Short mmCIF file of C-alpha atoms in Angstrom, two decimals:
data_model
loop_
_atom_site.label_atom_id
_atom_site.label_comp_id
_atom_site.label_asym_id
_atom_site.label_seq_id
_atom_site.Cartn_x
_atom_site.Cartn_y
_atom_site.Cartn_z
CA UNK A 8 8.87 62.45 -2.91
CA UNK A 9 10.22 62.70 -6.46
CA UNK A 10 11.58 59.61 -8.21
CA UNK A 11 14.48 59.87 -10.66
CA UNK A 12 13.35 59.61 -14.25
CA UNK A 13 15.70 56.59 -14.76
CA UNK A 14 13.84 54.71 -11.95
CA UNK A 15 10.45 55.44 -13.53
CA UNK A 16 11.70 54.27 -16.94
CA UNK A 17 13.04 51.02 -15.40
CA UNK A 18 9.72 50.39 -13.64
CA UNK A 19 7.75 50.99 -16.83
CA UNK A 20 10.07 48.63 -18.71
CA UNK A 21 9.58 45.85 -16.11
CA UNK A 22 5.78 46.27 -16.25
CA UNK A 23 5.85 46.30 -20.03
CA UNK A 24 7.98 43.14 -20.23
CA UNK A 25 5.87 41.18 -17.71
CA UNK A 26 2.73 42.26 -19.54
CA UNK A 27 4.29 41.24 -22.88
CA UNK A 28 5.27 37.88 -21.41
CA UNK A 29 1.68 37.22 -20.26
CA UNK A 30 0.28 38.45 -23.55
CA UNK A 31 2.71 36.30 -25.49
CA UNK A 32 1.68 33.18 -23.52
CA UNK A 33 -2.00 34.07 -23.93
CA UNK A 34 -1.58 34.82 -27.62
CA UNK A 35 0.15 31.47 -28.26
CA UNK A 36 -2.85 29.66 -26.83
CA UNK A 37 -5.36 31.99 -28.53
CA UNK A 38 -3.60 31.61 -31.88
CA UNK A 39 -3.50 27.84 -31.44
CA UNK A 40 -7.23 27.62 -30.59
CA UNK A 41 -8.14 29.84 -33.55
CA UNK A 42 -5.94 27.75 -35.86
CA UNK A 43 -7.40 24.46 -34.54
CA UNK A 44 -10.95 25.54 -35.22
CA UNK A 45 -9.95 26.57 -38.74
CA UNK A 46 -8.28 23.22 -39.45
CA UNK A 47 -10.52 20.67 -37.71
CA UNK A 48 -13.68 19.13 -39.18
CA UNK A 49 -15.16 19.09 -35.67
CA UNK A 50 -15.32 22.04 -33.28
CA UNK A 51 -12.75 22.10 -30.48
CA UNK A 52 -14.35 22.71 -27.05
CA UNK A 53 -12.54 25.17 -24.80
CA UNK A 54 -12.56 22.44 -22.09
CA UNK A 55 -9.93 20.49 -24.07
CA UNK A 56 -7.35 23.17 -23.13
CA UNK A 57 -5.69 23.63 -19.78
CA UNK A 58 -2.99 26.25 -19.21
CA UNK A 59 -0.83 27.06 -16.21
CA UNK A 60 -3.40 29.51 -14.80
CA UNK A 61 -6.05 26.79 -14.60
CA UNK A 62 -6.50 25.17 -11.17
CA UNK A 63 -6.61 21.73 -12.85
CA UNK A 64 -3.27 22.19 -14.62
CA UNK A 65 -1.19 20.32 -11.99
CA UNK A 66 -3.56 17.37 -11.72
CA UNK A 67 -3.84 16.98 -15.52
CA UNK A 68 -0.06 17.23 -15.95
CA UNK A 69 0.47 14.60 -13.24
CA UNK A 70 -2.51 12.41 -14.22
CA UNK A 71 -0.56 9.69 -16.03
CA UNK A 72 3.04 10.81 -15.45
CA UNK A 73 5.00 7.91 -13.97
CA UNK A 74 8.35 9.37 -13.01
CA UNK A 75 7.99 11.99 -10.27
CA UNK A 76 11.59 13.05 -10.99
CA UNK A 77 10.17 14.97 -13.96
CA UNK A 78 7.39 16.69 -12.03
CA UNK A 79 9.58 18.68 -9.61
CA UNK A 80 9.10 22.49 -9.63
CA UNK A 81 12.43 23.04 -11.42
CA UNK A 82 11.36 20.99 -14.45
CA UNK A 83 10.04 22.92 -17.49
CA UNK A 84 6.24 22.96 -17.76
CA UNK A 85 4.15 23.13 -20.94
CA UNK A 86 2.45 26.38 -21.94
CA UNK A 87 -0.78 24.39 -22.03
CA UNK A 88 -2.10 20.85 -22.36
CA UNK A 89 -4.45 20.01 -25.24
CA UNK A 90 -6.58 16.87 -24.86
CA UNK A 91 -8.12 16.09 -28.28
CA UNK A 92 -11.47 14.32 -28.51
CA UNK A 93 -11.30 13.24 -32.15
CA UNK A 94 -8.72 12.25 -34.75
CA UNK A 95 -9.30 15.52 -36.62
CA UNK A 96 -8.28 17.43 -33.47
CA UNK A 97 -4.90 15.63 -33.53
CA UNK A 98 -4.50 16.41 -37.21
CA UNK A 99 -5.22 20.06 -36.57
CA UNK A 100 -2.81 20.12 -33.60
CA UNK A 101 0.04 19.01 -35.87
CA UNK A 102 -0.88 21.52 -38.61
CA UNK A 103 -1.15 24.38 -36.11
CA UNK A 104 2.01 23.51 -34.15
CA UNK A 105 3.86 23.54 -37.45
CA UNK A 106 2.29 26.79 -38.69
CA UNK A 107 2.84 28.63 -35.41
CA UNK A 108 6.29 27.17 -34.69
CA UNK A 109 5.24 25.63 -31.35
CA UNK A 110 7.17 22.58 -30.14
CA UNK A 111 4.87 19.74 -29.10
CA UNK A 112 5.17 16.62 -26.96
CA UNK A 113 2.72 13.73 -27.28
CA UNK A 114 1.52 11.62 -24.35
CA UNK A 115 -0.53 8.43 -24.50
CA UNK A 116 0.18 6.74 -21.15
CA UNK A 117 2.89 8.82 -19.47
CA UNK A 118 5.21 5.87 -18.87
CA UNK A 119 8.24 7.29 -20.66
CA UNK A 120 11.07 6.59 -18.18
CA UNK A 121 12.70 9.97 -18.84
CA UNK A 122 9.42 11.92 -19.00
CA UNK A 123 9.86 12.82 -22.67
CA UNK A 124 6.11 12.73 -23.31
CA UNK A 125 5.40 15.53 -20.83
CA UNK A 126 8.68 17.44 -20.32
CA UNK A 127 11.00 19.11 -22.81
CA UNK A 128 14.40 19.90 -21.33
CA UNK A 129 15.99 20.90 -24.63
CA UNK A 130 13.30 23.09 -26.14
CA UNK A 131 10.91 25.59 -24.60
CA UNK A 132 8.23 26.81 -24.85
CA UNK A 133 6.36 23.61 -25.63
CA UNK A 134 2.86 22.15 -25.39
CA UNK A 135 1.52 18.67 -24.59
CA UNK A 136 -0.98 16.86 -26.79
CA UNK A 137 -2.49 14.37 -24.32
CA UNK A 138 -4.27 11.48 -26.04
CA UNK A 139 -6.01 10.21 -22.88
CA UNK A 140 -9.51 10.66 -24.31
CA UNK A 141 -8.80 8.67 -27.46
CA UNK A 142 -9.23 5.26 -25.82
CA UNK A 143 -11.83 3.23 -27.75
CA UNK A 144 -11.20 -0.52 -28.05
CA UNK A 145 -13.15 -2.44 -30.72
CA UNK A 146 -12.64 -6.24 -30.60
CA UNK A 147 -13.63 -8.48 -33.53
CA UNK A 148 -13.28 -12.10 -32.45
CA UNK A 149 -14.36 -13.40 -35.87
CA UNK A 150 -11.34 -11.83 -37.56
CA UNK A 151 -9.01 -12.37 -34.53
CA UNK A 152 -8.26 -8.66 -34.42
CA UNK A 153 -9.00 -5.42 -32.59
CA UNK A 154 -8.68 -1.71 -33.32
CA UNK A 155 -7.28 0.08 -30.29
CA UNK A 156 -7.00 3.84 -29.89
CA UNK A 157 -3.69 5.15 -28.64
CA UNK A 158 -4.86 6.52 -25.26
CA UNK A 159 -6.27 3.20 -24.04
CA UNK A 160 -4.17 1.32 -21.50
CA UNK A 161 -2.98 -2.19 -22.28
CA UNK A 162 -5.07 -3.36 -19.29
CA UNK A 163 -8.22 -1.99 -20.94
CA UNK A 164 -7.29 -3.85 -24.12
CA UNK A 165 -6.85 -7.12 -22.21
CA UNK A 166 -10.18 -6.63 -20.43
CA UNK A 167 -12.11 -5.93 -23.67
CA UNK A 168 -10.60 -9.00 -25.34
CA UNK A 169 -11.47 -11.25 -22.35
CA UNK A 170 -14.98 -9.74 -22.27
CA UNK A 171 -15.56 -11.24 -25.73
CA UNK A 172 -13.58 -14.49 -25.43
CA UNK A 173 -11.89 -16.72 -22.85
CA UNK A 174 -9.56 -18.19 -25.46
CA UNK A 175 -8.09 -15.03 -27.01
CA UNK A 176 -5.39 -12.69 -25.73
CA UNK A 177 -2.69 -10.28 -26.86
CA UNK A 178 1.06 -10.61 -26.15
CA UNK A 179 2.00 -7.22 -24.70
CA UNK A 180 2.98 -5.54 -21.44
CA UNK A 181 2.98 -6.82 -17.88
CA UNK A 182 2.26 -3.37 -16.41
CA UNK A 183 -1.44 -2.81 -17.10
CA UNK A 184 -1.46 1.02 -17.03
CA UNK A 185 0.83 1.39 -20.06
CA UNK A 186 -0.63 3.59 -22.81
CA UNK A 187 -1.01 1.51 -25.96
CA UNK A 188 0.33 4.24 -28.26
CA UNK A 189 3.85 4.54 -26.87
CA UNK A 190 4.00 0.96 -25.59
CA UNK A 191 3.82 -0.66 -29.02
CA UNK A 192 6.12 1.93 -30.65
CA UNK A 193 8.96 0.55 -28.48
CA UNK A 194 8.23 -3.17 -28.97
CA UNK A 195 5.87 -4.13 -26.11
CA UNK A 196 7.11 -7.27 -24.40
CA UNK A 197 5.14 -9.36 -21.95
CA UNK A 198 4.55 -12.80 -20.47
CA UNK A 199 3.57 -14.38 -23.82
CA UNK A 200 6.60 -13.09 -25.77
CA UNK A 201 8.30 -16.51 -25.82
CA UNK A 202 5.17 -17.96 -27.46
CA UNK A 203 4.06 -15.14 -29.77
CA UNK A 204 6.75 -12.46 -29.84
CA UNK A 205 6.17 -8.80 -28.97
CA UNK A 206 3.06 -6.67 -29.21
CA UNK A 207 4.74 -4.89 -32.13
CA UNK A 208 5.23 -8.26 -33.89
CA UNK A 209 1.45 -8.67 -33.80
CA UNK A 210 0.29 -5.39 -35.36
CA UNK A 211 -1.71 -5.64 -38.60
CA UNK A 212 -2.40 -1.97 -39.37
CA UNK A 213 -2.18 1.50 -37.85
CA UNK A 214 -3.53 5.02 -38.24
CA UNK A 215 -1.01 7.83 -37.86
CA UNK A 216 -0.90 11.61 -38.29
CA UNK A 217 2.24 12.47 -40.25
CA UNK A 218 4.32 15.67 -40.21
CA UNK A 219 2.02 17.22 -42.83
CA UNK A 220 -1.09 16.64 -40.72
CA UNK A 221 -2.37 13.82 -42.93
CA UNK A 222 -3.99 10.68 -41.51
CA UNK A 223 -2.41 7.58 -43.02
CA UNK A 224 -3.21 3.88 -42.65
CA UNK A 225 -0.80 1.08 -43.54
CA UNK A 226 -1.60 1.22 -47.25
CA UNK A 227 -1.26 5.01 -47.42
CA UNK A 228 1.93 5.24 -45.33
CA UNK A 229 3.74 2.41 -47.12
CA UNK A 230 5.69 -0.49 -45.69
CA UNK A 231 8.81 1.51 -44.71
CA UNK A 232 6.94 3.81 -42.33
CA UNK A 233 4.75 0.94 -41.10
CA UNK A 234 7.98 -0.95 -40.30
CA UNK A 235 9.49 2.05 -38.47
CA UNK A 236 6.57 2.75 -36.11
CA UNK A 237 6.49 -0.84 -34.79
CA UNK A 238 9.46 -0.72 -32.45
CA UNK A 239 11.35 2.38 -33.64
CA UNK A 240 10.46 4.35 -30.52
CA UNK A 241 7.69 6.90 -29.97
CA UNK A 242 7.24 10.42 -31.36
CA UNK A 243 9.83 10.35 -34.16
CA UNK A 244 7.64 9.71 -37.20
CA UNK A 245 4.18 10.98 -36.35
CA UNK A 246 1.38 10.62 -33.82
CA UNK A 247 -0.14 7.15 -33.56
CA UNK A 248 -3.95 7.37 -33.48
CA UNK A 249 -4.73 3.65 -33.29
CA UNK A 250 -3.34 0.18 -33.84
CA UNK A 251 -5.01 -2.83 -35.41
CA UNK A 252 -3.70 -5.76 -33.40
CA UNK A 253 -3.76 -9.49 -34.04
CA UNK A 254 -5.32 -11.56 -31.26
CA UNK A 255 -3.61 -14.80 -30.28
CA UNK A 256 -5.06 -18.05 -28.88
CA UNK A 257 -4.77 -18.70 -25.14
CA UNK A 258 -5.95 -21.80 -23.24
CA UNK A 259 -9.02 -21.52 -20.99
CA UNK A 260 -6.79 -22.55 -18.10
CA UNK A 261 -3.32 -21.15 -17.50
CA UNK A 262 -1.04 -21.56 -14.48
CA UNK A 263 0.88 -18.94 -12.51
CA UNK A 264 3.40 -19.18 -9.69
CA UNK A 265 5.88 -17.14 -7.67
CA UNK A 266 8.70 -18.92 -5.85
CA UNK A 267 11.12 -16.81 -3.80
CA UNK A 268 14.66 -17.77 -2.86
CA UNK A 269 17.01 -15.74 -0.66
CA UNK A 270 20.81 -15.96 -0.47
CA UNK A 271 20.40 -18.21 2.57
CA UNK A 272 18.29 -20.57 0.41
CA UNK A 273 20.86 -20.86 -2.36
CA UNK A 274 19.59 -17.98 -4.54
CA UNK A 275 22.90 -17.45 -6.35
CA UNK A 276 23.27 -21.04 -7.61
CA UNK A 277 19.60 -21.25 -8.63
CA UNK A 278 19.84 -17.98 -10.56
CA UNK A 279 22.98 -19.19 -12.31
CA UNK A 280 21.08 -22.33 -13.36
CA UNK A 281 18.10 -20.21 -14.53
CA UNK A 282 20.47 -18.34 -16.85
CA UNK A 283 21.63 -21.62 -18.37
CA UNK A 284 18.16 -22.96 -19.16
CA UNK A 285 15.84 -19.96 -19.48
CA UNK A 286 16.03 -19.41 -23.26
CA UNK A 287 15.61 -23.16 -23.89
CA UNK A 288 12.48 -23.69 -21.77
CA UNK A 289 9.16 -24.73 -23.32
CA UNK A 290 7.86 -21.65 -25.15
CA UNK A 291 4.57 -21.89 -23.22
CA UNK A 292 6.55 -21.03 -20.08
CA UNK A 293 7.68 -17.54 -19.10
CA UNK A 294 9.70 -17.23 -15.86
CA UNK A 295 11.04 -13.80 -14.98
CA UNK A 296 13.12 -13.05 -11.88
CA UNK A 297 12.39 -10.06 -9.65
CA UNK A 298 15.45 -9.21 -7.53
CA UNK A 299 15.28 -6.96 -4.47
CA UNK A 300 16.96 -6.31 -1.15
CA UNK A 301 14.88 -7.73 1.73
CA UNK A 302 14.94 -7.73 5.52
CA UNK A 303 15.97 -10.99 7.22
CA UNK A 304 13.00 -11.63 9.56
CA UNK A 305 14.98 -13.32 12.35
CA UNK A 306 17.85 -10.80 12.20
CA UNK A 307 16.56 -7.30 12.79
CA UNK A 308 18.29 -4.62 10.74
CA UNK A 309 20.08 -7.11 8.46
CA UNK A 310 19.26 -7.46 4.77
CA UNK A 311 19.60 -10.19 2.19
CA UNK A 312 18.85 -10.58 -1.51
CA UNK A 313 15.44 -11.91 -2.52
CA UNK A 314 14.98 -13.50 -5.98
CA UNK A 315 11.35 -14.14 -6.92
CA UNK A 316 10.61 -16.44 -9.86
CA UNK A 317 7.35 -15.02 -11.25
CA UNK A 318 5.81 -17.15 -13.99
CA UNK A 319 3.01 -17.74 -16.49
CA UNK A 320 2.48 -21.13 -18.12
CA UNK A 321 0.02 -21.46 -21.02
CA UNK A 322 -1.47 -24.72 -19.78
CA UNK A 323 -2.47 -26.69 -16.71
CA UNK A 324 -0.47 -27.42 -13.56
CA UNK A 325 0.21 -31.09 -14.36
CA UNK A 326 2.03 -30.34 -17.61
CA UNK A 327 3.83 -27.39 -15.97
CA UNK A 328 5.22 -29.60 -13.20
CA UNK A 329 6.40 -32.10 -15.81
CA UNK A 330 8.14 -29.34 -17.85
CA UNK A 331 9.80 -27.94 -14.71
CA UNK A 332 10.97 -31.35 -13.52
CA UNK A 333 12.61 -31.98 -16.89
CA UNK A 334 14.20 -28.55 -17.43
CA UNK A 335 14.52 -26.61 -14.17
CA UNK A 336 14.14 -28.97 -11.17
CA UNK A 337 16.58 -26.81 -9.14
CA UNK A 338 13.78 -24.32 -8.39
CA UNK A 339 11.91 -27.05 -6.47
CA UNK A 340 8.46 -26.09 -7.80
CA UNK A 341 5.57 -27.97 -6.16
CA UNK A 342 1.85 -28.16 -6.88
CA UNK A 343 1.02 -25.94 -3.90
CA UNK A 344 3.15 -23.14 -5.39
CA UNK A 345 0.91 -23.09 -8.47
CA UNK A 346 -2.45 -21.48 -9.18
CA UNK A 347 -4.62 -22.48 -12.14
CA UNK A 348 -6.61 -19.53 -13.43
CA UNK A 349 -7.94 -17.76 -16.56
CA UNK A 350 -5.70 -15.74 -18.85
CA UNK A 351 -7.28 -12.42 -17.79
CA UNK A 352 -6.74 -13.25 -14.11
CA UNK A 353 -3.13 -14.19 -14.86
CA UNK A 354 -2.71 -10.63 -16.20
CA UNK A 355 -3.74 -9.30 -12.77
CA UNK A 356 -1.46 -11.79 -11.00
CA UNK A 357 1.64 -10.91 -13.03
CA UNK A 358 0.87 -7.19 -12.59
CA UNK A 359 0.97 -7.69 -8.81
CA UNK A 360 -2.69 -7.25 -7.89
CA UNK A 361 -4.04 -9.15 -4.83
CA UNK A 362 -5.61 -12.52 -5.70
CA UNK A 363 -9.25 -11.45 -5.17
CA UNK A 364 -9.02 -8.33 -7.39
CA UNK A 365 -11.81 -8.25 -10.01
CA UNK A 366 -10.68 -7.75 -13.65
CA UNK A 367 -12.75 -4.54 -13.79
CA UNK A 368 -9.83 -2.80 -12.03
CA UNK A 369 -8.15 -2.82 -15.45
CA UNK A 370 -10.72 -0.31 -16.72
CA UNK A 371 -9.51 2.28 -14.22
CA UNK A 372 -6.18 2.59 -16.06
CA UNK A 373 -4.55 3.50 -12.76
CA UNK A 374 -0.82 3.16 -12.28
CA UNK A 375 0.42 1.04 -9.38
CA UNK A 376 3.94 2.49 -9.57
CA UNK A 377 4.50 6.24 -9.16
CA UNK A 378 7.92 7.10 -7.82
CA UNK A 379 11.04 9.15 -8.23
CA UNK A 380 13.19 6.67 -10.14
CA UNK A 381 16.04 6.07 -12.55
CA UNK A 382 16.29 2.95 -14.71
CA UNK A 383 18.75 1.34 -17.11
CA UNK A 384 18.75 -1.85 -19.17
CA UNK A 385 21.02 -4.55 -20.57
CA UNK A 386 20.77 -7.65 -22.75
CA UNK A 387 22.69 -10.77 -21.75
CA UNK A 388 24.11 -13.33 -24.21
CA UNK A 389 26.22 -15.50 -21.86
CA UNK A 390 25.39 -16.62 -18.30
CA UNK A 391 26.76 -14.22 -15.67
CA UNK A 392 29.21 -16.14 -13.41
CA UNK A 393 28.33 -16.75 -9.76
CA UNK A 394 31.26 -14.62 -8.58
CA UNK A 395 29.90 -11.67 -10.60
CA UNK A 396 26.44 -12.24 -9.10
CA UNK A 397 27.97 -12.05 -5.63
CA UNK A 398 29.52 -8.69 -6.55
CA UNK A 399 26.08 -7.57 -7.78
CA UNK A 400 24.48 -8.54 -4.44
CA UNK A 401 27.10 -6.55 -2.55
CA UNK A 402 26.24 -3.44 -4.57
CA UNK A 403 22.49 -4.05 -4.19
CA UNK A 404 22.80 -4.04 -0.42
CA UNK A 405 24.41 -0.56 -0.54
CA UNK A 406 21.18 0.99 -1.92
CA UNK A 407 17.86 1.68 -0.16
CA UNK A 408 15.35 0.71 -2.86
CA UNK A 409 17.12 -1.34 -5.54
CA UNK A 410 15.17 -3.47 -8.01
CA UNK A 411 16.20 -5.59 -10.96
CA UNK A 412 13.92 -7.60 -13.23
CA UNK A 413 15.35 -10.28 -15.51
CA UNK A 414 13.09 -11.20 -18.43
CA UNK A 415 13.57 -14.43 -20.38
CA UNK A 416 14.08 -14.65 -24.13
CA UNK A 417 14.23 -17.65 -26.48
CA UNK A 418 11.20 -19.36 -28.03
CA UNK A 419 9.51 -17.18 -30.66
CA UNK A 420 11.87 -14.29 -29.84
CA UNK A 421 14.74 -16.33 -31.33
CA UNK A 422 12.80 -17.18 -34.49
CA UNK A 423 11.94 -13.64 -35.61
CA UNK A 424 14.65 -11.90 -37.67
CA UNK A 425 16.49 -8.91 -36.12
CA UNK A 426 15.37 -6.74 -39.05
CA UNK A 427 11.70 -7.84 -39.09
CA UNK A 428 10.82 -4.70 -37.12
CA UNK A 429 13.18 -2.08 -35.58
CA UNK A 430 13.35 -3.99 -32.25
CA UNK A 431 16.54 -6.04 -32.84
CA UNK A 432 17.10 -8.05 -29.64
CA UNK A 433 16.35 -11.56 -30.88
CA UNK A 434 18.31 -14.77 -31.43
CA UNK A 435 21.26 -15.22 -29.07
CA UNK A 436 19.73 -13.11 -26.29
CA UNK A 437 19.28 -15.15 -23.11
CA UNK A 438 17.47 -12.48 -21.13
CA UNK A 439 17.04 -8.75 -20.59
CA UNK A 440 17.92 -6.93 -17.37
CA UNK A 441 16.14 -3.87 -16.06
CA UNK A 442 17.85 -2.01 -13.20
CA UNK A 443 15.82 0.46 -11.13
CA UNK A 444 16.46 2.61 -8.11
CA UNK A 445 13.49 4.44 -6.62
CA UNK A 446 13.05 6.87 -3.76
CA UNK A 447 10.41 9.09 -2.17
CA UNK A 448 12.27 12.17 -0.89
CA UNK A 449 12.33 14.10 -4.18
CA UNK A 450 15.47 16.06 -5.09
CA UNK A 451 16.97 15.70 -1.61
CA UNK A 452 19.15 12.60 -2.20
CA UNK A 453 18.62 12.20 -5.94
CA UNK A 454 22.32 12.56 -6.83
CA UNK A 455 23.22 9.69 -4.49
CA UNK A 456 20.71 7.32 -6.11
CA UNK A 457 21.68 8.34 -9.64
CA UNK A 458 25.33 7.76 -8.86
CA UNK A 459 24.56 4.32 -7.41
CA UNK A 460 22.76 3.07 -10.53
CA UNK A 461 25.46 4.43 -12.82
CA UNK A 462 28.15 2.64 -10.81
CA UNK A 463 26.10 -0.56 -10.91
CA UNK A 464 25.74 -0.23 -14.69
CA UNK A 465 29.52 0.20 -15.04
CA UNK A 466 30.11 -2.87 -12.87
CA UNK A 467 27.90 -5.00 -15.14
CA UNK A 468 29.68 -4.00 -18.38
CA UNK A 469 31.89 -7.13 -18.71
CA UNK A 470 28.91 -9.50 -18.33
CA UNK A 471 26.41 -8.12 -20.86
CA UNK A 472 26.13 -7.52 -24.63
CA UNK A 473 28.95 -5.53 -26.23
CA UNK A 474 29.59 -3.60 -29.44
CA UNK A 475 27.04 -2.25 -29.00
CA UNK A 476 26.06 -2.59 -25.37
CA UNK A 477 22.37 -2.97 -26.21
CA UNK A 478 19.48 -1.26 -24.41
CA UNK A 479 15.67 -1.33 -24.62
CA UNK A 480 14.16 1.85 -26.07
CA UNK A 481 11.09 1.68 -23.81
CA UNK A 482 13.44 1.81 -20.82
CA UNK A 483 14.57 5.19 -22.10
CA UNK A 484 17.95 6.26 -20.66
CA UNK A 485 19.27 9.77 -21.34
CA UNK A 486 22.68 8.79 -19.92
CA UNK A 487 23.26 7.12 -23.31
CA UNK A 488 23.15 10.49 -25.09
CA UNK A 489 20.81 13.30 -26.08
CA UNK A 490 19.95 15.35 -29.14
CA UNK A 491 20.70 19.07 -29.16
CA UNK A 492 17.82 21.52 -29.34
CA UNK A 493 16.28 21.47 -32.84
CA UNK A 494 19.64 20.59 -34.42
CA UNK A 495 19.65 16.80 -34.22
CA UNK A 496 23.08 15.38 -35.08
CA UNK A 497 23.11 12.00 -36.83
CA UNK A 498 26.60 11.21 -35.50
CA UNK A 499 25.60 12.15 -31.96
CA UNK A 500 22.39 10.11 -32.16
CA UNK A 501 24.29 7.01 -33.29
CA UNK A 502 25.66 6.70 -29.73
CA UNK A 503 22.27 5.69 -28.37
CA UNK A 504 20.54 4.74 -31.64
CA UNK A 505 22.87 1.78 -32.21
CA UNK A 506 22.24 0.54 -28.65
CA UNK A 507 18.46 0.60 -28.99
CA UNK A 508 18.19 -0.54 -32.60
CA UNK A 509 21.58 -2.03 -33.62
CA UNK A 510 21.80 -2.25 -37.44
CA UNK A 511 18.17 -1.12 -37.81
CA UNK A 512 19.12 2.41 -36.76
CA UNK A 513 20.31 3.38 -40.25
CA UNK A 514 17.04 2.24 -41.84
CA UNK A 515 15.11 4.26 -39.23
CA UNK A 516 17.19 7.33 -40.14
CA UNK A 517 16.40 6.82 -43.83
CA UNK A 518 12.66 6.54 -43.11
CA UNK A 519 12.80 9.65 -40.91
CA UNK A 520 14.63 11.60 -43.65
CA UNK A 521 11.91 10.61 -46.12
CA UNK A 522 8.77 11.25 -44.01
CA UNK A 523 9.90 14.10 -41.71
CA UNK A 524 12.95 15.78 -43.29
CA UNK A 525 12.36 19.00 -41.31
CA UNK A 526 12.47 17.08 -38.02
CA UNK A 527 9.08 18.33 -36.81
CA UNK A 528 8.63 15.34 -34.49
CA UNK A 529 11.62 15.56 -32.17
CA UNK A 530 12.70 15.04 -28.59
CA UNK A 531 15.84 14.27 -26.58
CA UNK A 532 16.26 10.86 -28.25
CA UNK A 533 14.18 11.06 -31.42
CA UNK A 534 15.46 9.53 -34.66
CA UNK A 535 17.39 12.21 -36.62
CA UNK A 536 16.96 12.92 -40.33
CA UNK A 537 20.06 13.05 -42.48
CA UNK A 538 21.18 16.61 -43.31
CA UNK A 539 19.58 17.86 -46.52
CA UNK A 540 22.01 17.66 -49.43
CA UNK A 541 22.88 21.01 -50.93
CA UNK A 542 22.32 21.11 -54.67
#
């Protein structure tokens, strides 16, 4: 049977194109490996690379990724994942990405709420530089400090501090599987923030690879860049290699408690009272509220709202009960609600581990929360009226897996200036709200859940901060706006930049323009440089 010559030409063209596509993908990786070995002081083992043809690719990609919404088959995948073993490997990765024109994403812990550390929706092809193997923690109790590599989890940091001392800690995240690199770049709040401020407020030095592939410490980078990386959001200015953190004193005995109130137990009035007192409480006391929909045990199929007051007190139970009686008696806290424990065990308690869990679990760096989810955030400056809370409960009961966490401010958070670091949410903030909806059935009903949280966010607009309606950068929210491909518009970025950073956004833009004018480090919500002035 003879085939028309046009058919044969078409077939040859298809084969040629598919072959070229494979060769192109292979050659990108080959060129990158060759370039790395030319630019690194230490050889780069082939085992540090994993491309899409490797059977381990899926497991490595998913290893620390939190939001399953960004792991669906339709989401763009990296050409390959590079897992550096040494600082010089990271340096070389930046030099080679720049030389070869390959877009890179950087992952330390995979907790980015919109998956920006492992997915690029605006620019393909791309690669991931995964810092998971750079996780050394060196604690020096004598100088009250520690050097922490970027791939370590905050739980590992807590464990290594407690291993050396029962009376030292660090005021950072409540979720123990957070990667230290990205965590601190966004601020890093936790249960000691009212006493000591944020993790980013307690950074003494850092090592970073800049857009030219140079490793800089605080002295070499200068105070402007050092300011920008402590709260200005991840992956805009360089790749963090390690932080030098300041340890803070903690008592040998601390107290924790969780008291839950439902609507039937007067939850609305108690929460209204919490709003009135929370920023004025003793700064040793941190009480957050975890709000969920819950089944009513005696009424099958009916749901109510559950508000759980989850707390850490830097002291013993007797003083805690005295503080609570004076400032928040409405909660009805009793001695039997309280547990005296060590600071490291309080970390496990607040993170939601069962009471008999050994601290060694923190060394596993395993996430306890892996879901399809969408989150948003708000900052509140005036108590939300009871009638508005009732409207919130009504909307909560319409959704399958709603969650909201209200985190208290005041104390040290009110004493640090808004411009001290890029994180601006300070004096006058009563508390921060995180809204989350999560689900397990993948893409199937995703639109319904996304629509619910957006409607909830619109409902809350009159009761939260305005002009701008502030948001927390580590609860990344692409609904607030996105950069275009490689053309990052300053005007466009102001829409979300002013919400995350308020007046600090302009200073971040100036720093970006100075240290990365070509916008090498970029993603959907990276800080834009100002357009270069034409001479």
